C-alpha positions as semicolon CSV with decimal commas, in nm:
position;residue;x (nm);y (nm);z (nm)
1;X;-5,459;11,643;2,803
2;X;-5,695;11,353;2,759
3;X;-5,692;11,356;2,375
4;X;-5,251;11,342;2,413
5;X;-5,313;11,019;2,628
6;X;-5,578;10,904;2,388
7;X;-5,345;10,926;2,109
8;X;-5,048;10,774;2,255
9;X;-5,284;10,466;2,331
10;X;-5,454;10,480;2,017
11;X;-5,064;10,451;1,847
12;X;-4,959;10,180;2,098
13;X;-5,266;9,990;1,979
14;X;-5,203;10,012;1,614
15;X;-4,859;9,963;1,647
16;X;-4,962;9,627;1,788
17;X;-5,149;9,558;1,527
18;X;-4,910;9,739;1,254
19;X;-4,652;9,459;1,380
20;X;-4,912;9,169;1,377
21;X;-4,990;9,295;1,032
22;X;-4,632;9,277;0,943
23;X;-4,555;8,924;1,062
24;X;-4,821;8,785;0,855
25;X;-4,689;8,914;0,550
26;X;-4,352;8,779;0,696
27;X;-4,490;8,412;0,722
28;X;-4,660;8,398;1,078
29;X;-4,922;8,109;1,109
30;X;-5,142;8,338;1,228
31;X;-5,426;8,352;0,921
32;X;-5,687;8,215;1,137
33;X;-5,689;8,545;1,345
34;X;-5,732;8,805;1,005
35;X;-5,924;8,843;0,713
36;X;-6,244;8,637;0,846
37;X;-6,022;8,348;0,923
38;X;-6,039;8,228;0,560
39;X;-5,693;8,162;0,542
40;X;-5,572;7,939;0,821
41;X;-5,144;7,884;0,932
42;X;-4,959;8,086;0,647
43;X;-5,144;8,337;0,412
44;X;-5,105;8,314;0,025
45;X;-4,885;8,553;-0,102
46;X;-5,180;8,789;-0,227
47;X;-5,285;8,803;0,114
48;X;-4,949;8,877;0,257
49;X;-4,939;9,153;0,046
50;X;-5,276;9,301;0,156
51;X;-5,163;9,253;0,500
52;X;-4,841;9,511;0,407
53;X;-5,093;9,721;0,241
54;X;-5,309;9,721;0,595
55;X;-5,005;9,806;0,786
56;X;-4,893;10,127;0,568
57;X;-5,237;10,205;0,573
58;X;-5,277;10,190;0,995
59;X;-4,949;10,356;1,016
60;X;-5,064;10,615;0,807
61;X;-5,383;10,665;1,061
62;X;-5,179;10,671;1,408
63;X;-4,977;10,962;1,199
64;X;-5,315;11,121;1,211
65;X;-5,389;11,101;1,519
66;X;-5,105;11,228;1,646
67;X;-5,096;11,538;1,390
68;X;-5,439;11,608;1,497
69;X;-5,364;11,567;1,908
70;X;-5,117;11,838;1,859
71;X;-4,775;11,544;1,906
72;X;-4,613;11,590;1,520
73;X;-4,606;11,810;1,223
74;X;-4,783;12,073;1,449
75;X;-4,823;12,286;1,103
76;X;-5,021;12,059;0,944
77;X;-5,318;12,019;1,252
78;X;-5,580;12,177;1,003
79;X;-5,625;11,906;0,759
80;X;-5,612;11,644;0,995
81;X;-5,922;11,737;1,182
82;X;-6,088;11,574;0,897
83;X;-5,805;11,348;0,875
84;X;-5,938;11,248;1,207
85;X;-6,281;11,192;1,157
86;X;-6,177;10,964;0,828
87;X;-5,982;10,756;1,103
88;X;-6,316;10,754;1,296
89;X;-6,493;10,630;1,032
90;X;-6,251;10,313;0,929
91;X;-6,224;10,240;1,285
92;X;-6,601;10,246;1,311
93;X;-6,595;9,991;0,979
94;X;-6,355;9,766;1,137
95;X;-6,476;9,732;1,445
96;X;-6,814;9,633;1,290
97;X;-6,627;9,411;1,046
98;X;-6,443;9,226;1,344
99;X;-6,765;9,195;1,527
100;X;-6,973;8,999;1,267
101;X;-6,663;8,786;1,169
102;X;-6,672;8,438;1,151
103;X;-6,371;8,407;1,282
104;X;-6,428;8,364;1,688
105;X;-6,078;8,408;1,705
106;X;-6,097;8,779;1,555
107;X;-6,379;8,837;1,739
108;X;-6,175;8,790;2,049
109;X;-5,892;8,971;1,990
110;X;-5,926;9,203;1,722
111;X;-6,259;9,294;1,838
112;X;-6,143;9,494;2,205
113;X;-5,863;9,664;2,083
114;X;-6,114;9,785;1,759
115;X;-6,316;9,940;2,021
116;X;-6,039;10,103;2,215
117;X;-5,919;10,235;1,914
118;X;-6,232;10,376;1,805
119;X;-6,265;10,532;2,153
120;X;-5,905;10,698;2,126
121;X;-6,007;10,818;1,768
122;X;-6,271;10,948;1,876
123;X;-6,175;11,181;2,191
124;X;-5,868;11,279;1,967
125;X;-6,139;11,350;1,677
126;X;-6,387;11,554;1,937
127;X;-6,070;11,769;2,071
C-alpha cells in the first residue's frame, strides 16, 4: 500500500513540474529557476524546446511508476521493474544536479521536491 501512495505522490510531483516545464516552453519568465539559471525571464527558443523535451521525458517516468506500483497497464509490470530503477537513477542525477546548481533559486525549489521524488521512486522501485 505504501508504494500506491508513493506513486501517486511521486506523479503529483512531476506533474508539478511537467506543468512548470511546460510554461517555460510557453513563455513563462521563469529561466532563472531551470537549467542552472543561465537563462534569466524568457528562455531562447532552443531552450524552450528542451524544456518540452524534459516534460515528455518526466511524463514518460510517472508512467513508470505507476506501471510498476501496479496503477496502469497492469500487463506490462515486468519491464518496468527496471523501468523503475532507470527512474531511480535520473532522479538520483537530478537531484545531485539541482543540489550543486548555481542557481540558489533551483536549489530551493527544485531541490525538495528532487528528493521527494527520489524517495517515491525509490519505495515504488524496492516494492
Amino acid at each position: 500500500m505504501l508504494e500506491v501512495v508513493a506513486a501517486y505522490l511521486f506523479t503529483a510531483l512531476t506533474a508539478v513540474v511537467v506543468l512548470f516545464q511546460l510554461a517555460l516552453m510557453f513563455g513563462a519568465p521563469w529561466g532563472e529557476l531551470a537549467m542552472g539559471g543561465r537563462f534569466p525571464g524568457q528562455l531562447p527558443a532552443p531552450m524552450r524546446v528542451a524544456a518540452l523535451i524534459q516534460a515528455l521525458v518526466l511524463s514518460l517516468l510517472a508512467v513508470v511508476v505507476l506501471i510498476h506500483s501496479g496503477q496502469m497497464f497492469a500487463g506490462q509490470y515486468a519491464w518496468a521493474g527496471t523501468g523503475a530503477w532507470v527512474v531511480v537513477g535520473i532522479y538520483s542525477l537530478s537531484l545531485l544536479m539541482n543540489l550543486l546548481t548555481p542557481s540558489r533559486w533551483e536549489r530551493i525549489v527544485w531541490a525538495p521536491v528532487g528528493a521527494a521524488c527520489l524517495a517515491c521512486a525509490l519505495l515504488v522501485a524496492l516494492s
